[in-house]
Amino acid sequence: MLPSAMHSSETRQDAARLTFPAGFGWGAATSAYQIEGAAKEDGRGPSVWDVFSHEPGRVRNGDTGDVAADHYHRLGEDLDLMRDLGLTSYRFSIAWPRVLPTGRGAVNAKGLDFYQRLVDGLLKRGIAPVATLFHWDTPQALQDLGGWENRDCANWFADYAHTMFTALGDRVPTWLTLNEPKTVVDVGYTAGTHAPGKQDRQLANVVGHHLLLGHGLAVQALRGTAAKGRIGAALSLSPTYPADDTEAARRQAEIADGEENRRWLDPLFKGRYPQDWLAAQAPDAPVRTAIRDGDLAIISAQNDVLGVNYYGTTHVTGTGARVMLHPTSQATWQEISPDGLHDLLTRIKRDHGDIPLTITENGLPTTNPLKDTDRITFLRDHLTAAHRAIQDGVKLESYHLWSLLDNFEWAEGYTQRWGIVNVDFATQQRKRKASADWYRGVIAANGL
Ligand code: IFM
C-alpha cells in the first residue's frame, strides 16, 4: 500500500515514536467552580459566579455550578481516577470564597480543610499539585466593593494568597496566581457574557491592570513565607496571523498580537506595557491613571514559571475582523491549529528567554459521550507540536489537558463537554472516555 493510501492512524503508528524528556509532567486541569459543587456547604461564601449563574438568561438552560461534578463530595473517587490514569501532575483551583467566605478576614477552617485533603491525597498518589489561586470566582462580598475594579482588590488577593501559602506552602511545588486574566477582561467586562457581566472596555482595562498587580503582590507574598514552591500566572495566549498577504492585514495582526499576547506577557516579563498597546489607549483612558509608578516592577518581579493555556490561533483581515482559517469545535471561538502551539512556545522562548513553561490548558469540547476519537486526534496533534517545540529548545516541563472531567462550562452551562472522563450529571457517575484510555497509554509510555 502506498503511504498516501494508508489510513492516517496507520501512518502514525509507523511514524517514529515521540518520547518526552524524563520527568515530563503529565497532567489534567480543572477549576473549582466548574467541578466542586457544594456551593453553600461548610461555610463557603458566594462568588460572582454563584450570583451571575442564578440570574435569568445568563447561562444556557439556566444551569449553575451549585452541584457541578460534585467533586467536593467525591474527592476520594476523583483522586483514585487520577491515579488510575497515571497522572503525575494535577492542576486545580482554590475557591477563594470557600476559604475566605467574604474574601478577607477569618478563615473558614472547613473550606481550607478540603484543599488540605486534596493536596495530601494527590501527594499520597504520587501526583504533583499545581494550585491556581484565582480562576474567576471573586468573592461576591468583594465584588460589592467593586471587585477587581477597585485597586484594593490586588491587596485582598495577596492576603488570601498569603493564607494559602502559609497553609499549603510546604506541599505545593507550583502555584499559579491568575487564570486567564484576558478572559475576565474580554468576556467578564467587555462582552459581559461572563461574571460579573459588565460591558465597559475602559473599566475592563483597569480590571486587567489590577489583576496583574494582584499577581505581582501575590508573588511578593509567597517570597515572604517559608513556602518553597515556584510561582507564575496562567495566560491564555493565541498566536495571531494576517488572514491574507496584505500590509493592512499584517498591521492588524500586530495589533491583535498586542491585545491577545503582549499586553499580558510584556508586563510580566519585560516590566512594561507594549508601546503600541499603550499608545492605542485614549489620552483620558482610565487605565492610564490606574497604572501607577512602581506597579510594573511589582508585576514583573521574578516569575518562576509561565502557564500557557492554548486553544488555537487568531487570524485577522485588513479591517481587523477575525476570520477562521482552520477548523473549529462546538466552542465556536476556537480555531484549531496544532502548529500554532509550536509557534507560540518557540515565540515565548525567543521573546522572553528560557522561562520554564507548563501547558496549563489545552483541549476541545466534543459531542461524542464516550468514543471521543476527535479529542484523541486533537491531543495527539498538539502533543506532537509540543514535542517539536521541546526539540527546538523550549523548556516545556509539563502538559495539562483541559479537562479531567466534564464540567460547568461557564455561560454554556453543561452543554459543552470538555472532559476525558464523562460525567453523568444526573447520577454523577464517572466513565472514562476513549481519550482517557489513550492518554493513560501516552503517560505510561512517556510519549506517543
Ligand atoms: O473551561 C474553560 C476554563 O475555565 C478556562 N479556559 C478555557 C476553558 C474552555 O473554555
Tab-separated table of C-alpha atoms and ligand atoms in Angstrom:
chain	number	residue	atom	x	y	z
A	1	MET	CA	0.000	0.000	0.000
A	2	LEU	CA	1.290	3.435	-0.875
A	3	PRO	CA	1.702	5.749	2.128
A	4	SER	CA	-0.873	8.119	0.646
A	5	ALA	CA	-3.441	5.315	0.622
A	6	MET	CA	-2.892	4.421	4.266
A	7	HIS	CA	-5.322	5.337	6.959
A	8	SER	CA	-3.904	8.237	8.944
A	9	SER	CA	-3.677	6.247	12.197
A	10	GLU	CA	-1.635	3.542	10.424
A	11	THR	CA	0.698	6.203	9.136
A	12	ARG	CA	1.048	7.467	12.661
A	13	GLN	CA	1.763	4.034	14.096
A	14	ASP	CA	4.582	3.678	11.614
A	15	ALA	CA	5.972	7.074	12.415
A	16	ALA	CA	8.929	7.369	14.770
A	17	ARG	CA	7.920	7.308	18.430
A	18	LEU	CA	7.995	10.634	20.186
A	19	THR	CA	9.497	10.337	23.623
A	20	PHE	CA	9.217	13.204	26.088
A	21	PRO	CA	12.053	14.163	28.438
A	22	ALA	CA	12.396	12.061	31.586
A	23	GLY	CA	10.287	13.537	34.362
A	24	PHE	CA	7.950	15.368	31.987
A	25	GLY	CA	4.748	16.132	33.898
A	26	TRP	CA	1.582	14.537	32.532
A	27	GLY	CA	-1.430	16.313	33.879
A	28	ALA	CA	-5.032	17.349	33.642
A	29	ALA	CA	-6.658	20.587	34.760
A	30	THR	CA	-9.926	21.649	36.379
A	31	SER	CA	-11.229	24.680	38.230
A	32	ALA	CA	-13.181	24.989	41.456
A	33	TYR	CA	-16.472	26.479	40.317
A	34	GLN	CA	-16.598	24.188	37.303
A	35	ILE	CA	-16.395	20.934	39.251
A	36	GLU	CA	-16.759	21.289	43.014
A	37	GLY	CA	-20.443	21.993	43.607
A	38	ALA	CA	-21.283	22.201	47.336
A	39	ALA	CA	-21.831	25.875	46.716
A	40	LYS	CA	-23.438	26.563	50.059
A	41	GLU	CA	-21.789	23.925	52.182
A	42	ASP	CA	-19.387	24.064	55.079
A	43	GLY	CA	-19.379	27.832	55.252
A	44	ARG	CA	-18.477	28.627	51.645
A	45	GLY	CA	-19.437	32.193	50.696
A	46	PRO	CA	-20.894	33.199	47.321
A	47	SER	CA	-18.699	34.219	44.414
A	48	VAL	CA	-19.595	36.389	41.446
A	49	TRP	CA	-20.322	33.217	39.516
A	50	ASP	CA	-22.904	32.000	42.055
A	51	VAL	CA	-24.735	35.272	41.678
A	52	PHE	CA	-24.325	35.541	37.906
A	53	SER	CA	-25.352	31.968	37.106
A	54	HIS	CA	-28.552	32.409	39.115
A	55	GLU	CA	-29.585	35.469	37.117
A	56	PRO	CA	-32.113	34.549	34.421
A	57	GLY	CA	-30.704	34.370	30.905
A	58	ARG	CA	-27.033	34.417	31.844
A	59	VAL	CA	-26.217	30.721	31.405
A	60	ARG	CA	-27.584	28.302	28.844
A	61	ASN	CA	-30.556	26.329	30.181
A	62	GLY	CA	-30.317	28.234	33.448
A	63	ASP	CA	-27.510	25.901	34.553
A	64	THR	CA	-25.457	26.773	37.624
A	65	GLY	CA	-22.392	25.399	39.388
A	66	ASP	CA	-24.387	24.596	42.539
A	67	VAL	CA	-23.679	20.889	42.125
A	68	ALA	CA	-21.420	20.764	39.047
A	69	ALA	CA	-19.479	17.469	39.061
A	70	ASP	CA	-19.950	17.187	42.837
A	71	HIS	CA	-16.198	16.901	43.233
A	72	TYR	CA	-16.369	18.312	46.769
A	73	HIS	CA	-18.166	15.154	47.882
A	74	ARG	CA	-16.341	12.764	45.565
A	75	LEU	CA	-12.784	13.786	46.275
A	76	GLY	CA	-11.505	10.277	47.053
A	77	GLU	CA	-13.091	8.769	43.957
A	78	ASP	CA	-11.702	11.525	41.732
A	79	LEU	CA	-8.225	11.207	43.218
A	80	ASP	CA	-8.309	7.480	42.500
A	81	LEU	CA	-9.418	8.238	38.967
A	82	MET	CA	-6.363	10.454	38.521
A	83	ARG	CA	-4.103	7.786	39.947
A	84	ASP	CA	-5.586	5.144	37.637
A	85	LEU	CA	-4.913	7.378	34.644
A	86	GLY	CA	-1.304	7.609	35.760
A	87	LEU	CA	-1.349	11.411	36.082
A	88	THR	CA	1.837	12.833	37.539
A	89	SER	CA	0.517	16.393	37.811
A	90	TYR	CA	-2.912	17.866	38.581
A	91	ARG	CA	-3.885	21.490	38.150
A	92	PHE	CA	-6.832	22.608	40.264
A	93	SER	CA	-8.036	25.948	41.545
A	94	ILE	CA	-8.863	27.063	45.045
A	95	ALA	CA	-12.219	28.766	45.518
A	96	TRP	CA	-11.324	31.999	47.282
A	97	PRO	CA	-14.791	32.253	48.954
A	98	ARG	CA	-14.575	28.670	50.214
A	99	VAL	CA	-11.508	29.618	52.239
A	100	LEU	CA	-12.482	33.233	52.986
A	101	PRO	CA	-16.282	33.434	52.671
A	102	THR	CA	-16.289	37.222	52.380
A	103	GLY	CA	-12.938	37.414	50.644
A	104	ARG	CA	-10.979	38.592	53.672
A	105	GLY	CA	-10.994	38.187	57.412
A	106	ALA	CA	-11.499	34.923	59.240
A	107	VAL	CA	-10.509	31.697	57.534
A	108	ASN	CA	-13.200	29.072	57.061
A	109	ALA	CA	-11.468	26.022	58.532
A	110	LYS	CA	-13.707	23.507	56.749
A	111	GLY	CA	-13.033	25.123	53.394
A	112	LEU	CA	-9.311	25.104	53.960
A	113	ASP	CA	-9.509	21.507	55.106
A	114	PHE	CA	-10.912	20.480	51.716
A	115	TYR	CA	-7.789	21.762	49.961
A	116	GLN	CA	-5.558	20.169	52.599
A	117	ARG	CA	-7.202	16.840	51.857
A	118	LEU	CA	-6.914	17.415	48.127
A	119	VAL	CA	-3.202	18.229	48.267
A	120	ASP	CA	-2.428	15.392	50.679
A	121	GLY	CA	-4.458	12.988	48.541
A	122	LEU	CA	-2.517	13.971	45.446
A	123	LEU	CA	0.857	13.606	47.131
A	124	LYS	CA	-0.134	10.234	48.544
A	125	ARG	CA	-0.813	9.079	44.993
A	126	GLY	CA	2.417	10.499	43.588
A	127	ILE	CA	0.702	13.369	41.757
A	128	ALA	CA	2.242	16.856	41.889
A	129	PRO	CA	-0.271	19.552	42.893
A	130	VAL	CA	-0.424	22.681	40.723
A	131	ALA	CA	-2.615	25.155	42.602
A	132	THR	CA	-4.308	28.105	40.905
A	133	LEU	CA	-5.400	30.858	43.278
A	134	PHE	CA	-7.899	32.678	41.077
A	135	HIS	CA	-9.987	31.019	38.402
A	136	TRP	CA	-12.617	33.770	38.147
A	137	ASP	CA	-14.590	33.195	41.372
A	138	THR	CA	-14.162	36.599	43.023
A	139	PRO	CA	-15.959	36.592	46.392
A	140	GLN	CA	-19.255	38.435	45.942
A	141	ALA	CA	-18.622	40.422	49.143
A	142	LEU	CA	-15.560	41.925	47.452
A	143	GLN	CA	-17.427	42.476	44.190
A	144	ASP	CA	-19.874	44.534	46.235
A	145	LEU	CA	-16.886	46.790	46.950
A	146	GLY	CA	-16.000	46.966	43.255
A	147	GLY	CA	-14.084	43.696	42.973
A	148	TRP	CA	-11.112	43.981	40.601
A	149	GLU	CA	-12.317	47.432	39.537
A	150	ASN	CA	-11.098	48.514	42.961
A	151	ARG	CA	-7.297	48.682	43.285
A	152	ASP	CA	-7.620	47.354	46.843
A	153	CYS	CA	-8.625	44.004	45.375
A	154	ALA	CA	-4.989	43.380	44.435
A	155	ASN	CA	-4.102	43.581	48.141
A	156	TRP	CA	-7.073	41.492	49.229
A	157	PHE	CA	-5.942	38.879	46.735
A	158	ALA	CA	-2.370	38.939	48.011
A	159	ASP	CA	-3.629	38.492	51.594
A	160	TYR	CA	-5.699	35.497	50.528
A	161	ALA	CA	-2.690	34.139	48.623
A	162	HIS	CA	-0.586	34.528	51.763
A	163	THR	CA	-3.149	32.481	53.706
A	164	MET	CA	-2.858	29.697	51.144
A	165	PHE	CA	0.962	29.800	51.025
A	166	THR	CA	1.051	29.533	54.802
A	167	ALA	CA	-1.394	26.627	54.841
A	168	LEU	CA	-0.117	24.616	51.873
A	169	GLY	CA	3.257	26.105	51.012
A	170	ASP	CA	5.162	23.155	52.427
A	171	ARG	CA	3.444	20.773	49.993
A	172	VAL	CA	2.602	22.630	46.769
A	173	PRO	CA	5.517	22.808	44.335
A	174	THR	CA	3.800	25.036	41.753
A	175	TRP	CA	1.481	27.982	42.298
A	176	LEU	CA	-0.407	29.873	39.638
A	177	THR	CA	-1.810	33.231	40.638
A	178	LEU	CA	-4.356	34.104	37.942
A	179	ASN	CA	-6.075	32.034	35.339
A	180	GLU	CA	-6.602	33.849	32.029
A	181	PRO	CA	-6.910	37.489	33.094
A	182	LYS	CA	-7.661	38.150	29.427
A	183	THR	CA	-10.946	36.238	29.674
A	184	VAL	CA	-12.030	38.285	32.693
A	185	VAL	CA	-11.260	41.457	30.736
A	186	ASP	CA	-12.731	40.398	27.384
A	187	VAL	CA	-15.674	38.277	28.457
A	188	GLY	CA	-16.491	39.331	32.022
A	189	TYR	CA	-16.054	43.076	31.475
A	190	THR	CA	-16.331	43.706	27.721
A	191	ALA	CA	-18.729	41.178	26.176
A	192	GLY	CA	-20.429	40.821	29.542
A	193	THR	CA	-21.290	37.171	28.995
A	194	HIS	CA	-19.244	36.011	31.995
A	195	ALA	CA	-19.497	37.235	35.575
A	196	PRO	CA	-19.738	39.987	36.595
A	197	GLY	CA	-21.478	40.702	33.280
A	198	LYS	CA	-20.261	44.229	32.585
A	199	GLN	CA	-19.800	45.791	29.170
A	200	ASP	CA	-17.267	48.546	29.623
A	201	ARG	CA	-13.971	48.287	27.778
A	202	GLN	CA	-12.384	51.156	29.693
A	203	LEU	CA	-13.214	49.573	33.029
A	204	ALA	CA	-12.106	46.214	31.644
A	205	ASN	CA	-8.599	47.533	31.043
A	206	VAL	CA	-8.436	48.890	34.587
A	207	VAL	CA	-9.501	45.458	35.836
A	208	GLY	CA	-6.758	43.930	33.679
A	209	HIS	CA	-4.141	46.100	35.341
A	210	HIS	CA	-5.404	45.396	38.853
A	211	LEU	CA	-5.338	41.670	38.108
A	212	LEU	CA	-1.704	41.934	37.065
A	213	LEU	CA	-0.937	43.959	40.170
A	214	GLY	CA	-2.652	41.288	42.278
A	215	HIS	CA	-0.425	38.724	40.582
A	216	GLY	CA	2.705	40.702	41.448
A	217	LEU	CA	1.660	41.228	45.051
A	218	ALA	CA	0.866	37.533	45.416
A	219	VAL	CA	4.326	36.647	44.113
A	220	GLN	CA	5.776	39.003	46.747
A	221	ALA	CA	3.602	37.369	49.399
A	222	LEU	CA	4.986	33.938	48.536
A	223	ARG	CA	8.539	35.206	48.896
A	224	GLY	CA	7.613	36.415	52.383
A	225	THR	CA	6.687	32.936	53.595
A	226	ALA	CA	8.622	29.729	54.098
A	227	ALA	CA	6.934	28.214	51.013
A	228	LYS	CA	9.440	26.746	48.593
A	229	GLY	CA	7.227	26.419	45.545
A	230	ARG	CA	7.560	28.202	42.223
A	231	ILE	CA	5.006	30.736	41.113
A	232	GLY	CA	3.689	32.292	37.916
A	233	ALA	CA	0.482	33.137	36.068
A	234	ALA	CA	-1.576	31.072	33.616
A	235	LEU	CA	-2.220	33.129	30.490
A	236	SER	CA	-4.467	32.293	27.617
A	237	LEU	CA	-2.337	33.039	24.568
A	238	SER	CA	-3.096	32.868	20.879
A	239	PRO	CA	-0.610	33.438	18.074
A	240	THR	CA	-2.028	35.980	15.624
A	241	TYR	CA	-1.557	35.931	11.856
A	242	PRO	CA	-2.663	38.079	8.924
A	243	ALA	CA	-5.553	36.409	7.108
A	244	ASP	CA	-4.141	37.492	3.742
A	245	ASP	CA	-0.951	38.783	2.241
A	246	THR	CA	-1.641	42.496	2.565
A	247	GLU	CA	0.137	45.179	4.552
A	248	ALA	CA	-3.161	46.100	6.218
A	249	ALA	CA	-3.707	42.538	7.434
A	250	ARG	CA	-0.140	42.322	8.734
A	251	ARG	CA	-0.659	45.571	10.649
A	252	GLN	CA	-3.927	44.292	12.133
A	253	ALA	CA	-2.270	41.009	13.128
A	254	GLU	CA	0.332	43.021	15.051
A	255	ILE	CA	-2.415	44.981	16.820
A	256	ALA	CA	-4.224	41.747	17.632
A	257	ASP	CA	-0.981	40.308	18.980
A	258	GLY	CA	-0.790	43.281	21.333
A	259	GLU	CA	-4.237	42.508	22.742
A	260	GLU	CA	-4.009	38.725	22.732
A	261	ASN	CA	-0.474	38.249	23.963
A	262	ARG	CA	1.894	41.166	24.503
A	263	ARG	CA	-0.257	43.178	26.884
A	264	TRP	CA	-0.037	40.219	29.277
A	265	LEU	CA	3.421	38.854	28.552
A	266	ASP	CA	5.330	42.136	28.476
A	267	PRO	CA	4.263	43.443	31.911
A	268	LEU	CA	5.182	40.079	33.430
A	269	PHE	CA	8.478	39.540	31.657
A	270	LYS	CA	9.637	42.956	30.478
A	271	GLY	CA	8.203	45.144	33.229
A	272	ARG	CA	6.308	47.371	30.768
A	273	TYR	CA	3.175	47.507	28.681
A	274	PRO	CA	3.806	47.318	24.931
A	275	GLN	CA	4.338	50.793	23.460
A	276	ASP	CA	1.806	50.281	20.656
A	277	TRP	CA	-0.840	48.937	23.044
A	278	LEU	CA	-0.419	51.882	25.399
A	279	ALA	CA	-0.413	54.364	22.525
A	280	ALA	CA	-3.746	52.936	21.356
A	281	GLN	CA	-5.407	53.854	24.676
A	282	ALA	CA	-7.174	57.228	24.615
A	283	PRO	CA	-5.348	60.071	26.408
A	284	ASP	CA	-8.043	60.085	29.086
A	285	ALA	CA	-8.391	56.292	29.310
A	286	PRO	CA	-8.762	55.327	32.993
A	287	VAL	CA	-6.148	52.602	32.611
A	288	ARG	CA	-3.513	55.310	32.247
A	289	THR	CA	-4.139	56.559	35.774
A	290	ALA	CA	-4.646	53.026	37.089
A	291	ILE	CA	-1.027	52.246	36.187
A	292	ARG	CA	0.976	53.831	38.991
A	293	ASP	CA	4.700	54.246	39.479
A	294	GLY	CA	6.232	51.063	40.768
A	295	ASP	CA	3.382	48.771	39.668
A	296	LEU	CA	5.273	47.226	36.790
A	297	ALA	CA	8.286	46.474	38.957
A	298	ILE	CA	5.969	44.548	41.271
A	299	ILE	CA	4.233	42.769	38.392
A	300	SER	CA	7.479	41.651	36.775
A	301	ALA	CA	9.405	40.653	39.868
A	302	GLN	CA	10.693	37.138	39.353
A	303	ASN	CA	8.108	34.937	37.722
A	304	ASP	CA	9.453	31.398	38.121
A	305	VAL	CA	7.202	29.721	35.637
A	306	LEU	CA	4.590	30.553	32.975
A	307	GLY	CA	1.384	28.607	32.473
A	308	VAL	CA	0.202	28.563	28.859
A	309	ASN	CA	-3.454	27.949	28.063
A	310	TYR	CA	-3.585	27.184	24.368
A	311	TYR	CA	-6.779	26.631	22.400
A	312	GLY	CA	-5.911	27.928	18.958
A	313	THR	CA	-4.859	30.686	16.611
A	314	THR	CA	-6.262	34.095	15.641
A	315	HIS	CA	-6.392	35.320	12.026
A	316	VAL	CA	-7.373	38.876	11.183
A	317	THR	CA	-8.144	40.708	7.962
A	318	GLY	CA	-7.001	44.178	6.931
A	319	THR	CA	-10.010	45.677	8.705
A	320	GLY	CA	-9.145	43.839	11.918
A	321	ALA	CA	-12.034	41.381	11.558
A	322	ARG	CA	-11.365	37.909	12.905
A	323	VAL	CA	-11.764	35.055	10.400
A	324	MET	CA	-11.457	31.323	10.942
A	325	LEU	CA	-8.978	29.677	8.580
A	326	HIS	CA	-8.792	26.394	10.487
A	327	PRO	CA	-11.447	24.013	11.786
A	328	THR	CA	-13.392	24.969	14.876
A	329	SER	CA	-15.234	22.940	17.510
A	330	GLN	CA	-18.501	23.169	19.390
A	331	ALA	CA	-16.748	26.145	21.042
A	332	THR	CA	-17.045	28.375	18.008
A	333	TRP	CA	-14.343	30.784	19.223
A	334	GLN	CA	-11.792	28.007	18.851
A	335	GLU	CA	-9.615	27.927	15.712
A	336	ILE	CA	-7.813	24.630	15.951
A	337	SER	CA	-4.196	24.680	14.815
A	338	PRO	CA	-1.590	22.459	16.470
A	339	ASP	CA	1.178	24.285	14.586
A	340	GLY	CA	0.104	27.429	16.392
A	341	LEU	CA	1.177	25.805	19.650
A	342	HIS	CA	4.677	25.269	18.299
A	343	ASP	CA	4.752	28.870	17.056
A	344	LEU	CA	3.594	30.139	20.429
A	345	LEU	CA	6.041	28.146	22.548
A	346	THR	CA	9.035	28.989	20.384
A	347	ARG	CA	7.997	32.647	20.267
A	348	ILE	CA	7.868	32.829	24.082
A	349	LYS	CA	11.410	31.470	24.167
A	350	ARG	CA	12.531	33.929	21.510
A	351	ASP	CA	10.946	36.968	23.187
A	352	HIS	CA	11.311	36.118	26.860
A	353	GLY	CA	14.092	33.567	27.175
A	354	ASP	CA	14.127	30.232	28.901
A	355	ILE	CA	11.346	30.690	31.386
A	356	PRO	CA	10.116	27.223	32.445
A	357	LEU	CA	6.780	26.606	30.765
A	358	THR	CA	3.856	24.403	31.588
A	359	ILE	CA	0.870	23.953	29.338
A	360	THR	CA	-1.879	24.595	31.849
A	361	GLU	CA	-4.815	24.032	29.467
A	362	ASN	CA	-5.350	22.542	26.029
A	363	GLY	CA	-8.405	20.724	24.764
A	364	LEU	CA	-11.730	20.903	22.973
A	365	PRO	CA	-15.370	20.047	23.624
A	366	THR	CA	-16.802	17.072	21.772
A	367	THR	CA	-20.315	15.740	21.441
A	368	ASN	CA	-19.464	12.060	21.471
A	369	PRO	CA	-20.006	10.988	25.076
A	370	LEU	CA	-17.532	8.099	25.168
A	371	LYS	CA	-15.896	7.392	21.802
A	372	ASP	CA	-14.230	10.780	21.504
A	373	THR	CA	-11.781	9.967	18.726
A	374	ASP	CA	-11.832	13.630	17.665
A	375	ARG	CA	-10.363	14.518	21.056
A	376	ILE	CA	-7.669	11.869	20.653
A	377	THR	CA	-6.683	13.375	17.302
A	378	PHE	CA	-6.619	16.855	18.832
A	379	LEU	CA	-4.490	15.786	21.787
A	380	ARG	CA	-2.110	13.732	19.664
A	381	ASP	CA	-1.575	16.595	17.216
A	382	HIS	CA	-0.977	19.134	19.976
A	383	LEU	CA	1.386	16.870	21.883
A	384	THR	CA	3.303	16.320	18.668
A	385	ALA	CA	3.624	20.096	18.243
A	386	ALA	CA	4.696	20.454	21.888
A	387	HIS	CA	7.313	17.758	21.401
A	388	ARG	CA	8.669	19.593	18.371
A	389	ALA	CA	8.964	22.763	20.471
A	390	ILE	CA	10.927	20.836	23.108
A	391	GLN	CA	13.255	19.585	20.397
A	392	ASP	CA	13.690	23.203	19.344
A	393	GLY	CA	14.948	24.021	22.819
A	394	VAL	CA	11.775	25.196	24.569
A	395	LYS	CA	11.836	24.491	28.299
A	396	LEU	CA	8.412	22.880	28.420
A	397	GLU	CA	8.134	20.884	31.627
A	398	SER	CA	4.592	19.592	31.716
A	399	TYR	CA	1.252	19.359	29.954
A	400	HIS	CA	-2.231	19.621	31.459
A	401	LEU	CA	-5.118	18.829	29.196
A	402	TRP	CA	-8.414	20.601	29.728
A	403	SER	CA	-10.181	18.901	31.288
A	404	LEU	CA	-10.143	15.915	33.589
A	405	LEU	CA	-13.936	15.841	33.966
A	406	ASP	CA	-16.925	17.092	32.028
A	407	ASN	CA	-17.908	20.210	33.918
A	408	PHE	CA	-19.773	23.516	34.102
A	409	GLU	CA	-18.587	25.409	31.027
A	410	TRP	CA	-19.476	28.904	32.230
A	411	ALA	CA	-22.091	30.615	30.016
A	412	GLU	CA	-22.520	27.352	28.078
A	413	GLY	CA	-23.566	25.509	31.232
A	414	TYR	CA	-23.423	21.742	30.800
A	415	THR	CA	-23.900	21.809	27.024
A	416	GLN	CA	-20.186	21.513	26.228
A	417	ARG	CA	-18.246	18.501	27.394
A	418	TRP	CA	-14.520	19.110	27.702
A	419	GLY	CA	-13.539	16.150	29.901
A	420	ILE	CA	-11.636	12.977	29.107
A	421	VAL	CA	-13.897	11.469	31.762
A	422	ASN	CA	-17.617	11.532	31.128
A	423	VAL	CA	-19.825	12.732	33.951
A	424	ASP	CA	-23.476	11.754	34.004
A	425	PHE	CA	-24.773	14.863	35.745
A	426	ALA	CA	-27.969	13.083	36.857
A	427	THR	CA	-26.153	10.311	38.727
A	428	GLN	CA	-22.659	11.829	38.979
A	429	GLN	CA	-21.290	8.574	37.627
A	430	ARG	CA	-17.841	8.909	36.039
A	431	LYS	CA	-16.845	6.896	32.977
A	432	ARG	CA	-13.525	7.066	31.171
A	433	LYS	CA	-13.834	8.134	27.550
A	434	ALA	CA	-11.654	6.655	24.801
A	435	SER	CA	-9.370	9.697	25.147
A	436	ALA	CA	-8.773	8.890	28.818
A	437	ASP	CA	-7.586	5.392	27.966
A	438	TRP	CA	-5.477	6.772	25.135
A	439	TYR	CA	-3.905	9.396	27.431
A	440	ARG	CA	-3.202	6.713	30.010
A	441	GLY	CA	-1.158	4.890	27.361
A	442	VAL	CA	0.715	8.077	26.457
A	443	ILE	CA	1.595	8.672	30.098
A	444	ALA	CA	2.714	5.075	30.593
A	445	ALA	CA	4.954	5.297	27.516
A	446	ASN	CA	6.074	8.890	28.281
A	447	GLY	CA	5.322	9.650	24.671
A	448	LEU	CA	3.325	8.736	21.615
B	1	IFM	O1	-13.467	25.961	30.733
B	1	IFM	C1	-12.564	26.963	30.386
B	1	IFM	C2	-11.597	27.235	31.510
B	1	IFM	O2	-12.258	27.574	32.677
B	1	IFM	C3	-10.679	28.378	31.151
B	1	IFM	N1	-10.072	28.156	29.862
B	1	IFM	C4	-10.906	27.775	28.761
B	1	IFM	C5	-11.775	26.596	29.162
B	1	IFM	C6	-12.667	26.179	27.983
B	1	IFM	O3	-13.478	27.232	27.602
